[in-house]
Coordinates of C-alpha atoms in Angstrom, one line a residue:
X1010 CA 25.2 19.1 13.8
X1011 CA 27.7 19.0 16.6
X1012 CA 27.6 22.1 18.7
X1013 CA 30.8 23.3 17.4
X1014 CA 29.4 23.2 13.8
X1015 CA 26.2 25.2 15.3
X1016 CA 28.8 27.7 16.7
X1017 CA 30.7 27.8 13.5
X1018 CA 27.0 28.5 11.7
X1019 CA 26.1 31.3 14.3
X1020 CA 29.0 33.2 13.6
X1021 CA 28.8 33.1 10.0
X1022 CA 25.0 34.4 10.0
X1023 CA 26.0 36.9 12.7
X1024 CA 28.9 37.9 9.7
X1025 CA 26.2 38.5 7.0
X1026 CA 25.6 41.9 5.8
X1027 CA 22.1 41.6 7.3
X1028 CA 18.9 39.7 7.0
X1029 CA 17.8 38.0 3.6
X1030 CA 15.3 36.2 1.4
X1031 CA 17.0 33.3 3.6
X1032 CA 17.9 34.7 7.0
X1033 CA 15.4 35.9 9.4
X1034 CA 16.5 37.4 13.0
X1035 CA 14.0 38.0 16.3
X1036 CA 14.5 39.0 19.4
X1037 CA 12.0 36.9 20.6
X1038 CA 12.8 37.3 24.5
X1039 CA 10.2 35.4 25.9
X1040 CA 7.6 34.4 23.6
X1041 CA 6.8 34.9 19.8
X1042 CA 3.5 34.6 18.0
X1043 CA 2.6 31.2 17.1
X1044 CA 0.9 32.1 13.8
X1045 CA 4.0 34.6 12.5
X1046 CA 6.3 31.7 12.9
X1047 CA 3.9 29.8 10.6
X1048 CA 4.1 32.8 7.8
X1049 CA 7.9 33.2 8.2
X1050 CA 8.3 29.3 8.0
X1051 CA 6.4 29.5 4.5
X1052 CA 8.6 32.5 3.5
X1053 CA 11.5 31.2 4.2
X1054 CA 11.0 27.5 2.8
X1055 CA 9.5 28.8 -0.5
X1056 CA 12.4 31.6 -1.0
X1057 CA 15.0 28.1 -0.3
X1058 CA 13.1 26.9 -3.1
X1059 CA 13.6 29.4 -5.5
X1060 CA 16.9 29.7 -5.2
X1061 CA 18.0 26.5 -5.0
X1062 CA 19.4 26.0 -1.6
X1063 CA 19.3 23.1 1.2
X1064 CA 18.2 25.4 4.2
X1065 CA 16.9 28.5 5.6
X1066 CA 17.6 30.2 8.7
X1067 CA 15.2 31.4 11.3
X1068 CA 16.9 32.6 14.8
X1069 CA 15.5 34.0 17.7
X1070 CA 18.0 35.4 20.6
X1071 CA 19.2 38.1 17.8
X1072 CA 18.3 41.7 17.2
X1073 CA 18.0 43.1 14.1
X1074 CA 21.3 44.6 14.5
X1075 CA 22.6 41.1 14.8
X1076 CA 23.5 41.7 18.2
X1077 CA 23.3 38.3 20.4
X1078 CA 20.0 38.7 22.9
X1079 CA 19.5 36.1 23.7
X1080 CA 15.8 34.0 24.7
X1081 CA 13.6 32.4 27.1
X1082 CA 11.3 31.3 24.1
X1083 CA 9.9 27.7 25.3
X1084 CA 13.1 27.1 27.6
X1085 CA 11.7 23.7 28.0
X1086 CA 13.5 21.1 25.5
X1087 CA 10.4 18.8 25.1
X1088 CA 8.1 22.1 24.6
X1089 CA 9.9 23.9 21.9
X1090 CA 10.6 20.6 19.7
X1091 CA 7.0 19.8 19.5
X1092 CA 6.9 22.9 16.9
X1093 CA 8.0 20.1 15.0
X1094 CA 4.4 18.7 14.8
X1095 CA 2.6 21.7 15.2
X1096 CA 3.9 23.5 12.2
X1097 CA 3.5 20.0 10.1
X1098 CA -0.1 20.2 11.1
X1099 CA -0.7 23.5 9.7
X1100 CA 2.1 23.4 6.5
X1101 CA 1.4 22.0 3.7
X1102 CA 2.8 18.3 2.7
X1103 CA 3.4 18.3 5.9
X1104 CA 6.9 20.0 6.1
X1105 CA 8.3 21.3 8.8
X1106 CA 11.8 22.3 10.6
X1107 CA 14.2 20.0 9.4
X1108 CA 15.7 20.8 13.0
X1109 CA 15.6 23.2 15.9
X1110 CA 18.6 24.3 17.4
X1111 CA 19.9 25.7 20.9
X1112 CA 23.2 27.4 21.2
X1113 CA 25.1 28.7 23.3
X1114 CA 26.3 32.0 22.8
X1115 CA 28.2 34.7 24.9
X1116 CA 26.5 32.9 27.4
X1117 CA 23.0 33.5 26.0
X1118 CA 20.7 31.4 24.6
X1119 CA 20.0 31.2 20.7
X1120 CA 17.6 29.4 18.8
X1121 CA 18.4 28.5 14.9
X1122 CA 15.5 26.8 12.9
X1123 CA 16.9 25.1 10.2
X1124 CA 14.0 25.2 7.2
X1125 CA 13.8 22.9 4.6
X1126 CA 13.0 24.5 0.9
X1127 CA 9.7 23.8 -0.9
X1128 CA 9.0 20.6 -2.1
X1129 CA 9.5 20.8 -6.0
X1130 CA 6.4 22.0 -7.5
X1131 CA 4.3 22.1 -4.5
X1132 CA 4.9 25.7 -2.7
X1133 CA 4.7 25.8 1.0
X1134 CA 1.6 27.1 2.6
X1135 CA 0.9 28.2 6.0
X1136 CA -3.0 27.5 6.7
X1137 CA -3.6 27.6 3.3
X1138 CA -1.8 31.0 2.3
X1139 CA 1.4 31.3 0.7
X1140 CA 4.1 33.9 1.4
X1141 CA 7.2 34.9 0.8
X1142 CA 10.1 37.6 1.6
X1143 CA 11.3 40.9 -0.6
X1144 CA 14.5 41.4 1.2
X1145 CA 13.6 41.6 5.0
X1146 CA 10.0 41.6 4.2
X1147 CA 7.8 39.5 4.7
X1148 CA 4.5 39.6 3.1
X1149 CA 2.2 37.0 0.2
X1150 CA 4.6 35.3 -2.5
X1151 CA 3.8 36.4 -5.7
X1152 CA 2.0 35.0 -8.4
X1153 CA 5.3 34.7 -10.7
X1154 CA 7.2 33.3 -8.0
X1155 CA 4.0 31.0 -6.8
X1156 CA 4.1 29.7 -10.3
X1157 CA 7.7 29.1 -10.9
X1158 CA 7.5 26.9 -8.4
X1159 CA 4.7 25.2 -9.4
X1160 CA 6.2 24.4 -13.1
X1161 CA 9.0 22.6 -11.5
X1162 CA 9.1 18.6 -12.9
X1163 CA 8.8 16.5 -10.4
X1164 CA 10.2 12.7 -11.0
X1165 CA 8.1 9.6 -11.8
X1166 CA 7.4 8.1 -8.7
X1167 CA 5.3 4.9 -8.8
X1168 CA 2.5 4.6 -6.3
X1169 CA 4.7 2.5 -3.9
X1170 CA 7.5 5.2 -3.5
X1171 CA 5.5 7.8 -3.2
X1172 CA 5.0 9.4 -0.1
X1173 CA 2.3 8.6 2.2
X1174 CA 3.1 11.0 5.2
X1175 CA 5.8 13.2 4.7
X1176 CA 8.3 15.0 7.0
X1177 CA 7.8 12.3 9.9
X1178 CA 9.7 12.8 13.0
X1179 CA 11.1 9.3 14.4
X1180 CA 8.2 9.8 17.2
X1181 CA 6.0 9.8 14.4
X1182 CA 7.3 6.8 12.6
X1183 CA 7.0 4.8 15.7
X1184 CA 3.5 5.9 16.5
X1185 CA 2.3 5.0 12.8
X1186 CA 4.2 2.4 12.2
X1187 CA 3.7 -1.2 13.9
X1188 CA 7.2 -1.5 13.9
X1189 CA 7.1 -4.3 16.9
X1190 CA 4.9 -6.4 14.7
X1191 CA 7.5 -5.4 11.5
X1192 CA 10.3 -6.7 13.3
X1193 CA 8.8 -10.0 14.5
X1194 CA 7.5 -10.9 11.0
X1195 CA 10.9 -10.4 9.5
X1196 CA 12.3 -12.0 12.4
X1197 CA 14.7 -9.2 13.1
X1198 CA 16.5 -9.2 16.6
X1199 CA 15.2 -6.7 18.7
X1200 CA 16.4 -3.6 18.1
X1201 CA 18.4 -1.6 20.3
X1202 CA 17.0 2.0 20.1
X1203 CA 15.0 4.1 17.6
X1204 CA 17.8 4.6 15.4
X1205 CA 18.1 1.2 14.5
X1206 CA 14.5 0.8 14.0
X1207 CA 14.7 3.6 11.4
X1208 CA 17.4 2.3 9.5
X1209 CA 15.8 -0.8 9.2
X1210 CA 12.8 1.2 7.7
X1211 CA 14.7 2.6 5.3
X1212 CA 16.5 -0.5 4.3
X1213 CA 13.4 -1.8 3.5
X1214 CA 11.6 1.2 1.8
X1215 CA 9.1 1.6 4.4
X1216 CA 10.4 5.4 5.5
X1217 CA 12.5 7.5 3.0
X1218 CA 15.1 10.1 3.4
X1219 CA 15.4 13.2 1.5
X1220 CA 16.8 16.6 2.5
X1221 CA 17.7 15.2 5.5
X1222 CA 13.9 14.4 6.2
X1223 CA 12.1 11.0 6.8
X1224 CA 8.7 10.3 4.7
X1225 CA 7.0 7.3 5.5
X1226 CA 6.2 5.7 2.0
X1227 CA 3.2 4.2 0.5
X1228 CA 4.3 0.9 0.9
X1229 CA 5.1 1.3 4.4
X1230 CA 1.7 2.7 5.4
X1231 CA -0.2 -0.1 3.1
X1232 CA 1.8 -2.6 5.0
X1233 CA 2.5 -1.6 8.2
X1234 CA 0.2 1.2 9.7
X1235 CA -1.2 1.0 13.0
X1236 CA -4.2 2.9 11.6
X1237 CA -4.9 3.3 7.6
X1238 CA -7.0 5.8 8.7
X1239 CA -4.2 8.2 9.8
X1240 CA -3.1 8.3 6.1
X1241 CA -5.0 10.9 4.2
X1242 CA -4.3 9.1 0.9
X1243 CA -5.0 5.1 2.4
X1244 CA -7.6 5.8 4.4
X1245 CA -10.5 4.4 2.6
X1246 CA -8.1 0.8 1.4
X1247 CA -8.7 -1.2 4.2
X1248 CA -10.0 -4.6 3.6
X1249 CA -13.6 -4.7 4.0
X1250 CA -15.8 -8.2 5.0
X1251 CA -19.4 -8.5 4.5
X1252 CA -21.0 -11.9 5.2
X1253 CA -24.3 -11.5 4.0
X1254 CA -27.8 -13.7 5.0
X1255 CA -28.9 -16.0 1.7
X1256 CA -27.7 -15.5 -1.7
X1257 CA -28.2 -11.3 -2.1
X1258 CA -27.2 -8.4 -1.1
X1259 CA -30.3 -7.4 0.4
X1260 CA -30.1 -9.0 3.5
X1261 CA -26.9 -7.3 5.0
X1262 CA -25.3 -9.5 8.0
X1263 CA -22.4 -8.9 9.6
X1264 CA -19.6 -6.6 8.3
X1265 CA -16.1 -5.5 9.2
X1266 CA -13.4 -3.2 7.7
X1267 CA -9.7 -3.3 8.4
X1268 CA -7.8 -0.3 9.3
X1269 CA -4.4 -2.1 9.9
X1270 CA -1.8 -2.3 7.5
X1271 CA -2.2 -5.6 5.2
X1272 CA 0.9 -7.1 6.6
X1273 CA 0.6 -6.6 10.2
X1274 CA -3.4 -7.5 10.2
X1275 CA -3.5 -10.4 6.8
X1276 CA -3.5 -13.2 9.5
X1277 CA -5.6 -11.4 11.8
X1278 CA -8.4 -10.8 8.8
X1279 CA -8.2 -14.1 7.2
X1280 CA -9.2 -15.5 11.0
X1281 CA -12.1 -13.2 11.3
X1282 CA -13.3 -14.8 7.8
X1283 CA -12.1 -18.4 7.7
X1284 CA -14.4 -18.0 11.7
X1285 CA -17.7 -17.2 10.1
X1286 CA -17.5 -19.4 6.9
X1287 CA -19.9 -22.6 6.6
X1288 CA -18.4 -25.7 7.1
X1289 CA -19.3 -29.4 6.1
X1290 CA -19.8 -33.2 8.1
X1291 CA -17.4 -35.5 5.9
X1292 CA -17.2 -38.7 6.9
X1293 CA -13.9 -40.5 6.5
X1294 CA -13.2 -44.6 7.7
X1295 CA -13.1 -43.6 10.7
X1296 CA -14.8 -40.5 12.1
X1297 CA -17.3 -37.5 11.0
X1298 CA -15.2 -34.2 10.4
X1299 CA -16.1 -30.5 10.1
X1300 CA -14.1 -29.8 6.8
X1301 CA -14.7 -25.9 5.5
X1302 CA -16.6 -25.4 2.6
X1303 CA -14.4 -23.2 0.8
X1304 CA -10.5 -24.4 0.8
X1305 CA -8.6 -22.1 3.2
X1306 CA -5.6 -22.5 1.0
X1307 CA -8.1 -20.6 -2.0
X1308 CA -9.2 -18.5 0.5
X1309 CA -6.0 -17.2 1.0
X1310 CA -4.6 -16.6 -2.0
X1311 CA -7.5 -14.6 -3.3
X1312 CA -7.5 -12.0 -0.7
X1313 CA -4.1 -11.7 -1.1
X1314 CA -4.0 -11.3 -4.4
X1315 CA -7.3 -8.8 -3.9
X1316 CA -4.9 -6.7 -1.5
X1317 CA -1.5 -6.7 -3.9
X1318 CA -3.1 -6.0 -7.3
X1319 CA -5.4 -3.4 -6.8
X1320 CA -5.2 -0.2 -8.3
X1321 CA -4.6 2.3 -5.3
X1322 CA -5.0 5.4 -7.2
X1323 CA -8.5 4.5 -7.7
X1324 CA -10.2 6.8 -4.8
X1325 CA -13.2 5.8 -2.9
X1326 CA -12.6 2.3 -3.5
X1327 CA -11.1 -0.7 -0.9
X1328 CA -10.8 -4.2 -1.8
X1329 CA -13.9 -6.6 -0.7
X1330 CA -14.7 -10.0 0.2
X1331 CA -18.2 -10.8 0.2
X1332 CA -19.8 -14.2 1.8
X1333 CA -23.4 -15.6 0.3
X1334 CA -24.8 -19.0 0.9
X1335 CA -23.8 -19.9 -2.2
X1336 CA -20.5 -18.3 -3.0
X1337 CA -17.5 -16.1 -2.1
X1338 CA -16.8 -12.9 -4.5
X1339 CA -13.8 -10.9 -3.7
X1340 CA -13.2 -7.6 -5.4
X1341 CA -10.3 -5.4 -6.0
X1342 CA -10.2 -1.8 -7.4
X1343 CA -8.9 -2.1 -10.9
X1344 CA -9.4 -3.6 -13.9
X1345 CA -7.1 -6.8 -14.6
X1346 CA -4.3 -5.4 -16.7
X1347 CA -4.3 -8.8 -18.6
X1348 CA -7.4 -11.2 -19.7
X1349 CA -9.0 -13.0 -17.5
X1350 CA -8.4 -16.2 -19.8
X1351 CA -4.6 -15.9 -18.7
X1352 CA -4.5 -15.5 -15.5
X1353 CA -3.4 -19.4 -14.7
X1354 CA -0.5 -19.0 -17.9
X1355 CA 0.6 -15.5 -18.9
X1356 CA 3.5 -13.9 -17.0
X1357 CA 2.9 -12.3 -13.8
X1358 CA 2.2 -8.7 -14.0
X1359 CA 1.8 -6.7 -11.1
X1360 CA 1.1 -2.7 -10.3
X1361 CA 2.7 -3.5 -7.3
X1362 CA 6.1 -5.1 -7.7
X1363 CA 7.4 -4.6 -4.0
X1364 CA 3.9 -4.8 -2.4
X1365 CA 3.9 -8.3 -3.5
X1366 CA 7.5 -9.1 -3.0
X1367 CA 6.9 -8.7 0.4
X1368 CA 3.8 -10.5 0.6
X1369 CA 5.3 -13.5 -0.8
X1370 CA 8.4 -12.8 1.7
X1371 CA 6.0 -13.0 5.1
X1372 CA 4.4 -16.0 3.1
X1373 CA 1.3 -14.3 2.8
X1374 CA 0.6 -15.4 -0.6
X1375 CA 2.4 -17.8 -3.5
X1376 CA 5.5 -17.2 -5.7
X1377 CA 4.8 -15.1 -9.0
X1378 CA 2.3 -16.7 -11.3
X1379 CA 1.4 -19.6 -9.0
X1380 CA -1.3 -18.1 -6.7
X1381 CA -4.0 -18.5 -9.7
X1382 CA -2.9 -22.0 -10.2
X1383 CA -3.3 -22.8 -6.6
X1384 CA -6.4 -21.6 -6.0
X1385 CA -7.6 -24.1 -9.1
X1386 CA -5.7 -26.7 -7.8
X1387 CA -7.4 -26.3 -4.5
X1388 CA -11.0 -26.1 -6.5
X1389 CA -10.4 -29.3 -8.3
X1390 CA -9.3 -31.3 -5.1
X1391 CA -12.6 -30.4 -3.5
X1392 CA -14.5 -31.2 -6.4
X1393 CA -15.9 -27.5 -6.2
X1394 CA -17.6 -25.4 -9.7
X1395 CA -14.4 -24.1 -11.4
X1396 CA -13.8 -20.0 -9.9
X1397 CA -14.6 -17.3 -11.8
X1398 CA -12.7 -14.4 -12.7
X1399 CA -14.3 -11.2 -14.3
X1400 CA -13.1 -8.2 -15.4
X1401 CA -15.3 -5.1 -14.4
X1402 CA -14.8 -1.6 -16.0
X1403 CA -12.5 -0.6 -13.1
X1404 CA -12.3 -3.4 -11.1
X1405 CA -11.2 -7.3 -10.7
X1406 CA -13.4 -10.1 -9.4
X1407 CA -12.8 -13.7 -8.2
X1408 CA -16.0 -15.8 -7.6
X1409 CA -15.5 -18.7 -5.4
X1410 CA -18.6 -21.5 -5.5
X1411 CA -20.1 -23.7 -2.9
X1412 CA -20.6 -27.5 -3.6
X1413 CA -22.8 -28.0 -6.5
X1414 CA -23.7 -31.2 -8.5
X1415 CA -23.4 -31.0 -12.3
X1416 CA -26.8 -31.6 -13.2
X1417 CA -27.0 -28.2 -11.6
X1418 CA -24.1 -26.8 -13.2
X1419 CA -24.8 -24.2 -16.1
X1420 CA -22.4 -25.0 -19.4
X1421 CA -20.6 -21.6 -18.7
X1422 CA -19.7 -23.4 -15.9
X1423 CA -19.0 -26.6 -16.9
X1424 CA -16.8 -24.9 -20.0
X1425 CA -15.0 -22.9 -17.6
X1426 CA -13.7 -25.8 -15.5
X1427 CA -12.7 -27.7 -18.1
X1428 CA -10.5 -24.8 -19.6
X1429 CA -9.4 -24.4 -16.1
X1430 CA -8.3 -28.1 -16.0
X1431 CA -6.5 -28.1 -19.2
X1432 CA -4.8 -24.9 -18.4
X1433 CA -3.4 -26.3 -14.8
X1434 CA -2.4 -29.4 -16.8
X1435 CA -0.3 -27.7 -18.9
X1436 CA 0.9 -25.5 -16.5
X1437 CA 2.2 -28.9 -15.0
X1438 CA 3.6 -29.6 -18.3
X1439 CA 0.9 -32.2 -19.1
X1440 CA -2.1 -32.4 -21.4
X1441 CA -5.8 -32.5 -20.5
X1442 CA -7.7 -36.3 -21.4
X1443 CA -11.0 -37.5 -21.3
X1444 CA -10.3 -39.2 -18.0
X1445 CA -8.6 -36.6 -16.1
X1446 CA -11.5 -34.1 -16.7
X1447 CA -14.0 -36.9 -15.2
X1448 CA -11.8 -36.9 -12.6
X1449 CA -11.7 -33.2 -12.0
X1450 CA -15.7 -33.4 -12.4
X1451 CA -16.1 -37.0 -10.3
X1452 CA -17.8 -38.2 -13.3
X1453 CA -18.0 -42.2 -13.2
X1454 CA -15.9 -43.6 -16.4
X1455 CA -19.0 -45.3 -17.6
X1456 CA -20.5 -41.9 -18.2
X1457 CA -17.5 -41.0 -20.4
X1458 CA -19.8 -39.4 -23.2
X1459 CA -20.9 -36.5 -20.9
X1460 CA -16.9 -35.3 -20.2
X1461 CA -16.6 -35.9 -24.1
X1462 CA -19.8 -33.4 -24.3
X1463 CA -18.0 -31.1 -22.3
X1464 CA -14.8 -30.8 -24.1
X1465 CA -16.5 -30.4 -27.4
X1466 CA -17.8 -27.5 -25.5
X1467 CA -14.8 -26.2 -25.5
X1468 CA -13.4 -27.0 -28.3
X1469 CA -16.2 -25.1 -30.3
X1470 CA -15.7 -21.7 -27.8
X1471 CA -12.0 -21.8 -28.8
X1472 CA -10.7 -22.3 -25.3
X1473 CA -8.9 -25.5 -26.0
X1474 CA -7.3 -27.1 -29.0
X1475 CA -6.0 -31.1 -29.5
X1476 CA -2.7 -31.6 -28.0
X1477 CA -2.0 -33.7 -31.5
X1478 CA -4.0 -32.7 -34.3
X1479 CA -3.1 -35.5 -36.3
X1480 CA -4.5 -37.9 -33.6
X1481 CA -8.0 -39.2 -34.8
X1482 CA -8.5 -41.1 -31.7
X1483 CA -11.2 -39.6 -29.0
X1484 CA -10.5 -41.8 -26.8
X1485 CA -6.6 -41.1 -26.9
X1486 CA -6.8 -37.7 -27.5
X1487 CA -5.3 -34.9 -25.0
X1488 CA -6.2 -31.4 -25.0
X1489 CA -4.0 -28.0 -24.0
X1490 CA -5.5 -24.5 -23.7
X1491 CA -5.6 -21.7 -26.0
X1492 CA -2.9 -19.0 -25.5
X1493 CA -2.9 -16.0 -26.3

């Protein structure tokens, strides 16, 4: 508000009849107790509530008989906008003034705290009470009022759009917010004051505006908190690492958990990892190489897709990655909401559409309904056992192997890769043969029969069918996966 609108709005509260379920005058010539404020806040945001209006009015400098006072209440600007955050910290949802403002009247100074009106079914509470006005009282709210407000609808929001932290000054937003690291990511120019940095926020549905009030979203704190721990809802999702001694979880090794957002700390994770993973000596014509074990590319592509398609609303729960000798697991809370089966050809499904729109923006991850695919891909290049994908009863899990020769290979496994094989192939538009699966498997062509074994494997678990039925040749004959 300019301060001839604040003018204008002084005079017309000074012109009211008196004080109201909505307007509240104090003296308040030097000081005023902390704790009332709090009650009167409550009062006056749940009354705005009930009767459907943007704002209430609280203003000190005025006596009861509306006469201009004027105060010395926290004459210091910096002092008495921090009652921003200190009523937040004791309200609840956080809500708080929507502003605080001086004016200048008859050469005296007045205060007008502009409150905000419940949030719809949630009452306002001050330290846990509610309370509420009759007339120029103020005193508990009622239970019928209490209730009224608490059988208001409140839209659908998905978990994304929800709020996260709610009534955030812009001091707030930058303090949460990695907003330096948001900017470089999206290659942004530098921005040239807060203002712009919060518009950018809201352009990308990172901070929200409603009532004149910013909320920093879900999606903004999943992405780009400083501290996931500062988010009363997030605070248990970071991503948590746990490289383990031999092939159980008894021997525990070393362990970290993530409290950045996924966007701003994905690379910084995924370096941690890839750091502690075994490697191998290839030898190539020329020289010995340290290759990893497990494909980087694989690598990360499941954690990705461990971060994206988890089911936040599942509390107490974060996704995992977990290192044995012998294999990589990597869990996410949720269970898959399609079958494991169809993960490398159904139609990507997500619970997080804009989570994973921005992933695969900042190149974090693939395009829809390729990240599976590559992660196979990247399996059959290094002649690794096929992944595995299970499907808990609230959770997902991707099992990455270490090297292992077929003789060692059980025929779960051995069925699993070449489903796996005939899916990508068709993916590709092409049709799974007897040769290409040796391939896959590095098995020599003179030891044709045991791929042949394999497929007949498969063909007699229902995972794959013959491209051409009519086809009576085995040596000729292609193979696609079951759908469906």
């Amino acid at each position: 508000m300019t301060p001839y609108d604040l003018a204008e709005l002084l005079r017309n509260l000074l012109a009211l009849p008196g004080e109201s379920e909505l307007v509240e005058f104090k003296e308040a010539n030097e000081s005023f107790d902390f704790d009332k404020l709090g009650k009167y806040f409550s009062a006056l945001s749940n009354e705005a509530n009930l009767r459907n209006v943007e704002q209430a009015w609280l203003a000190f400098g005025i006596s009861n008989k509306q006469q201009v006072v004027g105060t010395t209440f926290r004459a210091d600007p910096l002092k008495l906008q921090s009652l921003t955050k200190e009523i937040a910290d004791q309200a609840s949802n956080r809500l708080t003034f929507r502003g605080i403002h001086e004016v200048n009247c008859e050469g005296k100074r007045v205060i007008l705290f502009e409150i905000p009106p419940a949030t719809l079914g949630q009452p306002t509470s001050w330290k846990g009470h509610y309370y509420g006005r009759d007339g120029e009282s103020l005193g508990p709210l009622n239970t019928d009022e209490r209730h009224r407000i608490e059988r208001q609808s409140q839209p659908v929001v998905d978990f994304e759009r929800a709020i996260a932290f709610a009534n955030a000054s812009t001091s707030h937003i930058l303090e949460l917010l990695d907003w330096q690291e948001y900017f470089k990511l999206f290659d942004y120019p530098t921005p040239v004051d807060a203002q712009a940095i919060i518009a950018r926020f809201l352009q990308g549905k990172v901070v929200a505006r409603e009532q004149g009030m910013f909320h920093i979203t879900n999606m903004g704190a999943v992405l780009f908190a400083r501290d996931l721990k500062q988010f009363a809802r997030l605070e248990h999702k970071g991503l948590r690492i746990i490289i383990y001694n031999g092939s159980g979880r008894t021997n525990g090794g070393r362990e970290q958990t993530g409290r950045l957002g996924y966007a701003v700390g994905f690379i910084k994770a995924l370096t941690w990892l890839n750091e502690r993973l075994p490697s191998r000596e290839e030898i190539t014509a020329t020289r010995r190489e340290e290759v990893p074990t497990y494909p980087v590319k694989a690598i990360r592509e499941l954690v990705a897709n461990a971060l994206i398609h988890q089911d936040f609303t599942t509390a107490g729960s974060s996704p995992m990655v977990e290192v044995f000798d012998n294999r990589i697991e990597v869990t996410n809370p949720g269970a898959p909401l399609i079958n494991v089966l169809q993960f490398l050809n159904h139609t990507p499904i997500s619970r997080n559409e804009d989570i994973a729109d921005i992933m695969k923006a900042l190149d974090f991850c693939e395009s829809r309904g390729s990240g599976i695919d590559r992660i196979v891909e990247e399996c059959e290049k290094h002649f690794l056992p096929a992944p595995d994908f299970i499907r808990g009863d609230n959770s997902t899990q991707a099992i990455l192997y270490a090297p292992k020769p077929l003789r060692d290979m059980s025929s779960r496994d051995k069925v699993r890769a070449c489903y796996q094989h005939a899916c990508l192939k068709f993916a590709n538009g092409e049709a799974m043969s007897n040769q290409s699966f040796r391939e896959r498997m590095g098995i020599a062509e003179k030891n044709y029969p045991m791929a042949s074994r394999i497929i007949s494997d498969a063909l007699e678990a229902g995972l794959i069918k013959p491209y051409d039925p009519d086809n009576k040749s085995k040596k000729n004959a292609r193979y696609v996966p079951v759908l469906g």
